[in-house]
Amino acid sequence: MSEQNICPMKIIAHIRTDFPTKFGIPRQSGLVPDLRGTVVFLPEYRNPDALRGIEGYSHLWLIWQFSEAKREGWSPTVRPPRLGGNTKMGVFATRSPYRPNPIGLSSVRLEGVERTADRGLVLHVSGADLIDGTPILDIKPYLSFTDSHPDAVDGFAETRLSYELEVDFPPHLLALVDEDDRCPLLSLLAEDPRPSYQDDPERIYGMPYGRYDVQFTVAEGCLHVCDVLFPA
């Protein structure tokens, strides 16, 4: 088949999340189940018939575009963060965003379908690992009888680094965070938002999340929140 016969991809929707930047986004979908997102369809795809029956599924596959990871050309090998960023692996043996076609795949829970006055039907989902505004290329139902493989082998990901940290979030700073945002924020911090190759106990990191900019340090397996800012 020639390249001229390949059907071009169309963006059907965008997802709205609390991640304005890539920093802090979970490394895989479902790692932080409490994270919420809303899939908003483009006007051309707001026909309610296109979603008929979707409320009968508990989970969906989102097929999306790595809009913040565009590169000219491609490399057959990448350096997975799971391996500390120092070991090369084949691009097709990883979920790296730097691929011949910048396409991502995420499994999310469908929390509900809402009819809105200005955006038509929107999908409320949880467990998404997407930056705010990520283009959605397609949506498919997750089928437990064929998509779940309990005996699957995870390759080098089975020997992944342990990202889980103890989180020290002083009560006077946690009180600045809306109650509904506390659980997902604490889970995100416990997953260690830092790039795997960074381990400077003196460095203060900043993680934008929703209307907050959370400042923290990490030392000896403990993440200490030192401030919560509200950027203009």
PDB file of N, CA and C in Angstrom, residues 106-183:
ATOM      1  N   SER A 106      -4.537   5.342  26.019  1.00  0.00           N
ATOM      2  CA  SER A 106      -4.801   5.382  27.457  1.00  0.00           C
ATOM      3  C   SER A 106      -6.124   4.690  27.770  1.00  0.00           C
ATOM      4  N   SER A 107      -6.114   3.913  28.840  1.00  0.00           N
ATOM      5  CA  SER A 107      -7.332   3.283  29.339  1.00  0.00           C
ATOM      6  C   SER A 107      -7.869   4.144  30.481  1.00  0.00           C
ATOM      7  N   VAL A 108      -9.115   4.583  30.373  1.00  0.00           N
ATOM      8  CA  VAL A 108      -9.705   5.450  31.391  1.00  0.00           C
ATOM      9  C   VAL A 108     -11.063   4.892  31.817  1.00  0.00           C
ATOM     10  N   ARG A 109     -11.491   5.280  33.009  1.00  0.00           N
ATOM     11  CA  ARG A 109     -12.825   4.908  33.475  1.00  0.00           C
ATOM     12  C   ARG A 109     -13.824   5.966  33.022  1.00  0.00           C
ATOM     13  N   LEU A 110     -14.952   5.527  32.502  1.00  0.00           N
ATOM     14  CA  LEU A 110     -16.019   6.451  32.125  1.00  0.00           C
ATOM     15  C   LEU A 110     -16.863   6.748  33.365  1.00  0.00           C
ATOM     16  N   GLU A 111     -16.809   7.987  33.821  1.00  0.00           N
ATOM     17  CA  GLU A 111     -17.550   8.386  35.016  1.00  0.00           C
ATOM     18  C   GLU A 111     -18.958   8.868  34.682  1.00  0.00           C
ATOM     19  N   GLY A 112     -19.163   9.325  33.456  1.00  0.00           N
ATOM     20  CA  GLY A 112     -20.489   9.792  33.104  1.00  0.00           C
ATOM     21  C   GLY A 112     -20.520  10.514  31.782  1.00  0.00           C
ATOM     22  N   VAL A 113     -21.715  10.614  31.218  1.00  0.00           N
ATOM     23  CA  VAL A 113     -21.959  11.352  29.979  1.00  0.00           C
ATOM     24  C   VAL A 113     -22.876  12.515  30.325  1.00  0.00           C
ATOM     25  N   GLU A 114     -22.462  13.728  29.970  1.00  0.00           N
ATOM     26  CA  GLU A 114     -23.240  14.917  30.324  1.00  0.00           C
ATOM     27  C   GLU A 114     -23.649  15.671  29.062  1.00  0.00           C
ATOM     28  N   ARG A 115     -24.894  16.091  29.022  1.00  0.00           N
ATOM     29  CA  ARG A 115     -25.376  16.935  27.931  1.00  0.00           C
ATOM     30  C   ARG A 115     -25.225  18.394  28.356  1.00  0.00           C
ATOM     31  N   THR A 116     -24.445  19.149  27.611  1.00  0.00           N
ATOM     32  CA  THR A 116     -24.221  20.556  27.937  1.00  0.00           C
ATOM     33  C   THR A 116     -24.867  21.440  26.875  1.00  0.00           C
ATOM     34  N   ALA A 117     -25.100  22.698  27.252  1.00  0.00           N
ATOM     35  CA  ALA A 117     -25.776  23.615  26.337  1.00  0.00           C
ATOM     36  C   ALA A 117     -24.860  24.100  25.222  1.00  0.00           C
ATOM     37  N   ASP A 118     -23.568  24.241  25.522  1.00  0.00           N
ATOM     38  CA  ASP A 118     -22.661  24.851  24.548  1.00  0.00           C
ATOM     39  C   ASP A 118     -21.682  23.879  23.913  1.00  0.00           C
ATOM     40  N   ARG A 119     -21.510  22.679  24.487  1.00  0.00           N
ATOM     41  CA  ARG A 119     -20.505  21.750  23.957  1.00  0.00           C
ATOM     42  C   ARG A 119     -21.090  20.395  23.565  1.00  0.00           C
ATOM     43  N   GLY A 120     -22.402  20.281  23.597  1.00  0.00           N
ATOM     44  CA  GLY A 120     -23.024  19.006  23.283  1.00  0.00           C
ATOM     45  C   GLY A 120     -22.742  17.980  24.366  1.00  0.00           C
ATOM     46  N   LEU A 121     -22.725  16.706  24.023  1.00  0.00           N
ATOM     47  CA  LEU A 121     -22.417  15.653  24.978  1.00  0.00           C
ATOM     48  C   LEU A 121     -20.914  15.630  25.261  1.00  0.00           C
ATOM     49  N   VAL A 122     -20.537  15.576  26.536  1.00  0.00           N
ATOM     50  CA  VAL A 122     -19.139  15.457  26.930  1.00  0.00           C
ATOM     51  C   VAL A 122     -18.986  14.198  27.781  1.00  0.00           C
ATOM     52  N   LEU A 123     -17.795  13.645  27.791  1.00  0.00           N
ATOM     53  CA  LEU A 123     -17.501  12.444  28.569  1.00  0.00           C
ATOM     54  C   LEU A 123     -16.640  12.816  29.766  1.00  0.00           C
ATOM     55  N   HIS A 124     -17.087  12.459  30.951  1.00  0.00           N
ATOM     56  CA  HIS A 124     -16.284  12.651  32.150  1.00  0.00           C
ATOM     57  C   HIS A 124     -15.549  11.337  32.429  1.00  0.00           C
ATOM     58  N   VAL A 125     -14.226  11.409  32.515  1.00  0.00           N
ATOM     59  CA  VAL A 125     -13.415  10.212  32.684  1.00  0.00           C
ATOM     60  C   VAL A 125     -12.471  10.395  33.865  1.00  0.00           C
ATOM     61  N   SER A 126     -11.926   9.288  34.350  1.00  0.00           N
ATOM     62  CA  SER A 126     -10.938   9.344  35.428  1.00  0.00           C
ATOM     63  C   SER A 126      -9.761   8.438  35.082  1.00  0.00           C
ATOM     64  N   GLY A 127      -8.604   8.767  35.696  1.00  0.00           N
ATOM     65  CA  GLY A 127      -7.401   7.974  35.463  1.00  0.00           C
ATOM     66  C   GLY A 127      -6.615   8.376  34.240  1.00  0.00           C
ATOM     67  N   ALA A 128      -6.934   9.511  33.631  1.00  0.00           N
ATOM     68  CA  ALA A 128      -6.255   9.931  32.406  1.00  0.00           C
ATOM     69  C   ALA A 128      -4.851  10.455  32.704  1.00  0.00           C
ATOM     70  N   ASP A 129      -3.945  10.237  31.754  1.00  0.00           N
ATOM     71  CA  ASP A 129      -2.561  10.685  31.878  1.00  0.00           C
ATOM     72  C   ASP A 129      -2.224  11.662  30.756  1.00  0.00           C
ATOM     73  N   LEU A 130      -3.090  12.640  30.541  1.00  0.00           N
ATOM     74  CA  LEU A 130      -2.980  13.523  29.383  1.00  0.00           C
ATOM     75  C   LEU A 130      -2.871  14.986  29.795  1.00  0.00           C
ATOM     76  N   ILE A 131      -2.063  15.723  29.057  1.00  0.00           N
ATOM     77  CA  ILE A 131      -1.944  17.156  29.263  1.00  0.00           C
ATOM     78  C   ILE A 131      -3.228  17.836  28.810  1.00  0.00           C
ATOM     79  N   ASP A 132      -3.557  18.966  29.423  1.00  0.00           N
ATOM     80  CA  ASP A 132      -4.766  19.695  29.065  1.00  0.00           C
ATOM     81  C   ASP A 132      -4.737  20.091  27.587  1.00  0.00           C
ATOM     82  N   GLY A 133      -5.834  19.806  26.879  1.00  0.00           N
ATOM     83  CA  GLY A 133      -5.926  20.167  25.477  1.00  0.00           C
ATOM     84  C   GLY A 133      -5.429  19.116  24.509  1.00  0.00           C
ATOM     85  N   THR A 134      -5.011  17.946  25.010  1.00  0.00           N
ATOM     86  CA  THR A 134      -4.502  16.897  24.125  1.00  0.00           C
ATOM     87  C   THR A 134      -5.554  16.516  23.074  1.00  0.00           C
ATOM     88  N   PRO A 135      -5.154  16.444  21.795  1.00  0.00           N
ATOM     89  CA  PRO A 135      -6.103  16.049  20.749  1.00  0.00           C
ATOM     90  C   PRO A 135      -6.440  14.558  20.835  1.00  0.00           C
ATOM     91  N   ILE A 136      -7.721  14.239  20.791  1.00  0.00           N
ATOM     92  CA  ILE A 136      -8.191  12.860  20.782  1.00  0.00           C
ATOM     93  C   ILE A 136      -8.501  12.460  19.336  1.00  0.00           C
ATOM     94  N   LEU A 137      -7.936  11.329  18.903  1.00  0.00           N
ATOM     95  CA  LEU A 137      -8.127  10.848  17.535  1.00  0.00           C
ATOM     96  C   LEU A 137      -9.255   9.833  17.431  1.00  0.00           C
ATOM     97  N   ASP A 138      -9.499   9.072  18.492  1.00  0.00           N
ATOM     98  CA  ASP A 138     -10.553   8.069  18.461  1.00  0.00           C
ATOM     99  C   ASP A 138     -10.851   7.613  19.882  1.00  0.00           C
ATOM    100  N   ILE A 139     -12.027   7.029  20.059  1.00  0.00           N
ATOM    101  CA  ILE A 139     -12.465   6.471  21.338  1.00  0.00           C
ATOM    102  C   ILE A 139     -13.057   5.107  21.054  1.00  0.00           C
ATOM    103  N   LYS A 140     -12.619   4.117  21.816  1.00  0.00           N
ATOM    104  CA  LYS A 140     -13.140   2.757  21.654  1.00  0.00           C
ATOM    105  C   LYS A 140     -13.470   2.189  23.035  1.00  0.00           C
ATOM    106  N   PRO A 141     -14.478   1.338  23.124  1.00  0.00           N
ATOM    107  CA  PRO A 141     -14.797   0.724  24.422  1.00  0.00           C
ATOM    108  C   PRO A 141     -13.732  -0.285  24.837  1.00  0.00           C
ATOM    109  N   TYR A 142     -13.464  -0.321  26.124  1.00  0.00           N
ATOM    110  CA  TYR A 142     -12.578  -1.339  26.716  1.00  0.00           C
ATOM    111  C   TYR A 142     -13.414  -2.586  26.969  1.00  0.00           C
ATOM    112  N   LEU A 143     -12.944  -3.731  26.470  1.00  0.00           N
ATOM    113  CA  LEU A 143     -13.661  -4.995  26.618  1.00  0.00           C
ATOM    114  C   LEU A 143     -12.864  -5.923  27.529  1.00  0.00           C
ATOM    115  N   SER A 144     -13.391  -6.202  28.704  1.00  0.00           N
ATOM    116  CA  SER A 144     -12.636  -6.975  29.697  1.00  0.00           C
ATOM    117  C   SER A 144     -12.347  -8.392  29.235  1.00  0.00           C
ATOM    118  N   PHE A 145     -13.235  -8.977  28.413  1.00  0.00           N
ATOM    119  CA  PHE A 145     -13.033 -10.377  28.035  1.00  0.00           C
ATOM    120  C   PHE A 145     -11.929 -10.556  27.007  1.00  0.00           C
ATOM    121  N   THR A 146     -11.494  -9.466  26.377  1.00  0.00           N
ATOM    122  CA  THR A 146     -10.415  -9.597  25.402  1.00  0.00           C
ATOM    123  C   THR A 146      -9.249  -8.651  25.660  1.00  0.00           C
ATOM    124  N   ASP A 147      -9.509  -7.508  26.316  1.00  0.00           N
ATOM    125  CA  ASP A 147      -8.446  -6.523  26.533  1.00  0.00           C
ATOM    126  C   ASP A 147      -7.648  -6.780  27.805  1.00  0.00           C
ATOM    127  N   SER A 148      -8.183  -7.583  28.715  1.00  0.00           N
ATOM    128  CA  SER A 148      -7.487  -7.871  29.967  1.00  0.00           C
ATOM    129  C   SER A 148      -6.743  -9.200  29.860  1.00  0.00           C
ATOM    130  N   HIS A 149      -5.452  -9.165  30.202  1.00  0.00           N
ATOM    131  CA  HIS A 149      -4.609 -10.363  30.127  1.00  0.00           C
ATOM    132  C   HIS A 149      -3.834 -10.513  31.438  1.00  0.00           C
ATOM    133  N   PRO A 150      -4.422 -11.150  32.448  1.00  0.00           N
ATOM    134  CA  PRO A 150      -3.774 -11.260  33.759  1.00  0.00           C
ATOM    135  C   PRO A 150      -2.426 -11.970  33.724  1.00  0.00           C
ATOM    136  N   ASP A 151      -2.193 -12.824  32.708  1.00  0.00           N
ATOM    137  CA  ASP A 151      -0.941 -13.556  32.649  1.00  0.00           C
ATOM    138  C   ASP A 151       0.089 -12.870  31.757  1.00  0.00           C
ATOM    139  N   ALA A 152      -0.156 -11.622  31.391  1.00  0.00           N
ATOM    140  CA  ALA A 152       0.759 -10.904  30.505  1.00  0.00           C
ATOM    141  C   ALA A 152       2.112 -10.687  31.177  1.00  0.00           C
ATOM    142  N   VAL A 153       3.168 -10.665  30.366  1.00  0.00           N
ATOM    143  CA  VAL A 153       4.532 -10.400  30.832  1.00  0.00           C
ATOM    144  C   VAL A 153       4.893  -8.973  30.456  1.00  0.00           C
ATOM    145  N   ASP A 154       5.463  -8.216  31.391  1.00  0.00           N
ATOM    146  CA  ASP A 154       5.684  -6.791  31.204  1.00  0.00           C
ATOM    147  C   ASP A 154       7.090  -6.411  30.751  1.00  0.00           C
ATOM    148  N   GLY A 155       7.869  -7.372  30.268  1.00  0.00           N
ATOM    149  CA  GLY A 155       9.189  -7.032  29.754  1.00  0.00           C
ATOM    150  C   GLY A 155      10.045  -6.315  30.779  1.00  0.00           C
ATOM    151  N   PHE A 156      10.824  -5.346  30.315  1.00  0.00           N
ATOM    152  CA  PHE A 156      11.723  -4.649  31.241  1.00  0.00           C
ATOM    153  C   PHE A 156      10.946  -3.782  32.227  1.00  0.00           C
ATOM    154  N   ALA A 157       9.657  -3.509  31.947  1.00  0.00           N
ATOM    155  CA  ALA A 157       8.864  -2.703  32.876  1.00  0.00           C
ATOM    156  C   ALA A 157       8.642  -3.419  34.201  1.00  0.00           C
ATOM    157  N   GLU A 158       8.807  -4.762  34.217  1.00  0.00           N
ATOM    158  CA  GLU A 158       8.650  -5.503  35.475  1.00  0.00           C
ATOM    159  C   GLU A 158       9.744  -5.148  36.473  1.00  0.00           C
ATOM    160  N   THR A 159      10.877  -4.704  35.944  1.00  0.00           N
ATOM    161  CA  THR A 159      12.001  -4.344  36.816  1.00  0.00           C
ATOM    162  C   THR A 159      12.094  -2.833  36.964  1.00  0.00           C
ATOM    163  N   ARG A 160      10.947  -2.150  36.820  1.00  0.00           N
ATOM    164  CA  ARG A 160      10.940  -0.689  36.857  1.00  0.00           C
ATOM    165  C   ARG A 160      11.411  -0.158  38.206  1.00  0.00           C
ATOM    166  N   LEU A 161      11.887   1.072  38.160  1.00  0.00           N
ATOM    167  CA  LEU A 161      12.255   1.731  39.401  1.00  0.00           C
ATOM    168  C   LEU A 161      11.014   1.952  40.254  1.00  0.00           C
ATOM    169  N   SER A 162      11.179   1.913  41.546  1.00  0.00           N
ATOM    170  CA  SER A 162      10.054   2.184  42.438  1.00  0.00           C
ATOM    171  C   SER A 162       9.915   3.695  42.597  1.00  0.00           C
ATOM    172  N   TYR A 163       8.775   4.225  42.149  1.00  0.00           N
ATOM    173  CA  TYR A 163       8.583   5.671  42.186  1.00  0.00           C
ATOM    174  C   TYR A 163       7.872   6.133  43.448  1.00  0.00           C
ATOM    175  N   GLU A 164       7.291   5.218  44.201  1.00  0.00           N
ATOM    176  CA  GLU A 164       6.445   5.629  45.308  1.00  0.00           C
ATOM    177  C   GLU A 164       7.253   6.283  46.420  1.00  0.00           C
ATOM    178  N   LEU A 165       6.810   7.453  46.819  1.00  0.00           N
ATOM    179  CA  LEU A 165       7.485   8.218  47.855  1.00  0.00           C
ATOM    180  C   LEU A 165       6.555   8.444  49.040  1.00  0.00           C
ATOM    181  N   GLU A 166       7.148   8.643  50.195  1.00  0.00           N
ATOM    182  CA  GLU A 166       6.392   9.162  51.329  1.00  0.00           C
ATOM    183  C   GLU A 166       6.195  10.652  51.088  1.00  0.00           C
ATOM    184  N   VAL A 167       5.004  11.160  51.354  1.00  0.00           N
ATOM    185  CA  VAL A 167       4.711  12.573  51.110  1.00  0.00           C
ATOM    186  C   VAL A 167       4.499  13.303  52.424  1.00  0.00           C
ATOM    187  N   ASP A 168       5.299  14.345  52.630  1.00  0.00           N
ATOM    188  CA  ASP A 168       5.156  15.218  53.791  1.00  0.00           C
ATOM    189  C   ASP A 168       4.522  16.525  53.313  1.00  0.00           C
ATOM    190  N   PHE A 169       3.217  16.658  53.556  1.00  0.00           N
ATOM    191  CA  PHE A 169       2.471  17.838  53.097  1.00  0.00           C
ATOM    192  C   PHE A 169       1.991  18.561  54.352  1.00  0.00           C
ATOM    193  N   PRO A 170       2.696  19.574  54.799  1.00  0.00           N
ATOM    194  CA  PRO A 170       2.317  20.258  56.046  1.00  0.00           C
ATOM    195  C   PRO A 170       0.849  20.680  56.039  1.00  0.00           C
ATOM    196  N   PRO A 171       0.161  20.482  57.154  1.00  0.00           N
ATOM    197  CA  PRO A 171      -1.291  20.763  57.214  1.00  0.00           C
ATOM    198  C   PRO A 171      -1.659  22.181  56.789  1.00  0.00           C
ATOM    199  N   HIS A 172      -0.837  23.190  57.139  1.00  0.00           N
ATOM    200  CA  HIS A 172      -1.198  24.566  56.790  1.00  0.00           C
ATOM    201  C   HIS A 172      -1.113  24.803  55.292  1.00  0.00           C
ATOM    202  N   LEU A 173      -0.287  24.006  54.583  1.00  0.00           N
ATOM    203  CA  LEU A 173      -0.218  24.115  53.126  1.00  0.00           C
ATOM    204  C   LEU A 173      -1.313  23.272  52.469  1.00  0.00           C
ATOM    205  N   LEU A 174      -1.582  22.098  53.021  1.00  0.00           N
ATOM    206  CA  LEU A 174      -2.643  21.255  52.472  1.00  0.00           C
ATOM    207  C   LEU A 174      -3.994  21.953  52.586  1.00  0.00           C
ATOM    208  N   ALA A 175      -4.153  22.787  53.604  1.00  0.00           N
ATOM    209  CA  ALA A 175      -5.413  23.512  53.786  1.00  0.00           C
ATOM    210  C   ALA A 175      -5.668  24.512  52.666  1.00  0.00           C
ATOM    211  N   LEU A 176      -4.621  24.876  51.920  1.00  0.00           N
ATOM    212  CA  LEU A 176      -4.779  25.798  50.792  1.00  0.00           C
ATOM    213  C   LEU A 176      -5.363  25.107  49.564  1.00  0.00           C
ATOM    214  N   VAL A 177      -5.368  23.780  49.578  1.00  0.00           N
ATOM    215  CA  VAL A 177      -5.842  22.992  48.435  1.00  0.00           C
ATOM    216  C   VAL A 177      -7.298  22.626  48.641  1.00  0.00           C
ATOM    217  N   ASP A 178      -8.120  22.817  47.619  1.00  0.00           N
ATOM    218  CA  ASP A 178      -9.525  22.445  47.715  1.00  0.00           C
ATOM    219  C   ASP A 178      -9.647  20.968  48.081  1.00  0.00           C
ATOM    220  N   GLU A 179     -10.646  20.647  48.877  1.00  0.00           N
ATOM    221  CA  GLU A 179     -10.794  19.286  49.395  1.00  0.00           C
ATOM    222  C   GLU A 179     -10.860  18.246  48.281  1.00  0.00           C
ATOM    223  N   ASP A 180     -11.550  18.562  47.196  1.00  0.00           N
ATOM    224  CA  ASP A 180     -11.685  17.610  46.094  1.00  0.00           C
ATOM    225  C   ASP A 180     -10.370  17.363  45.363  1.00  0.00           C
ATOM    226  N   ASP A 181      -9.426  18.285  45.508  1.00  0.00           N
ATOM    227  CA  ASP A 181      -8.143  18.162  44.807  1.00  0.00           C
ATOM    228  C   ASP A 181      -7.067  17.467  45.644  1.00  0.00           C
ATOM    229  N   ARG A 182      -7.325  17.272  46.932  1.00  0.00           N
ATOM    230  CA  ARG A 182      -6.264  16.782  47.819  1.00  0.00           C
ATOM    231  C   ARG A 182      -5.863  15.345  47.514  1.00  0.00           C
ATOM    232  N   CYS A 183      -6.831  14.452  47.364  1.00  0.00           N
ATOM    233  CA  CYS A 183      -6.517  13.040  47.143  1.00  0.00           C
ATOM    234  C   CYS A 183      -5.735  12.823  45.850  1.00  0.00           C
TER     235      CYS A 183
END
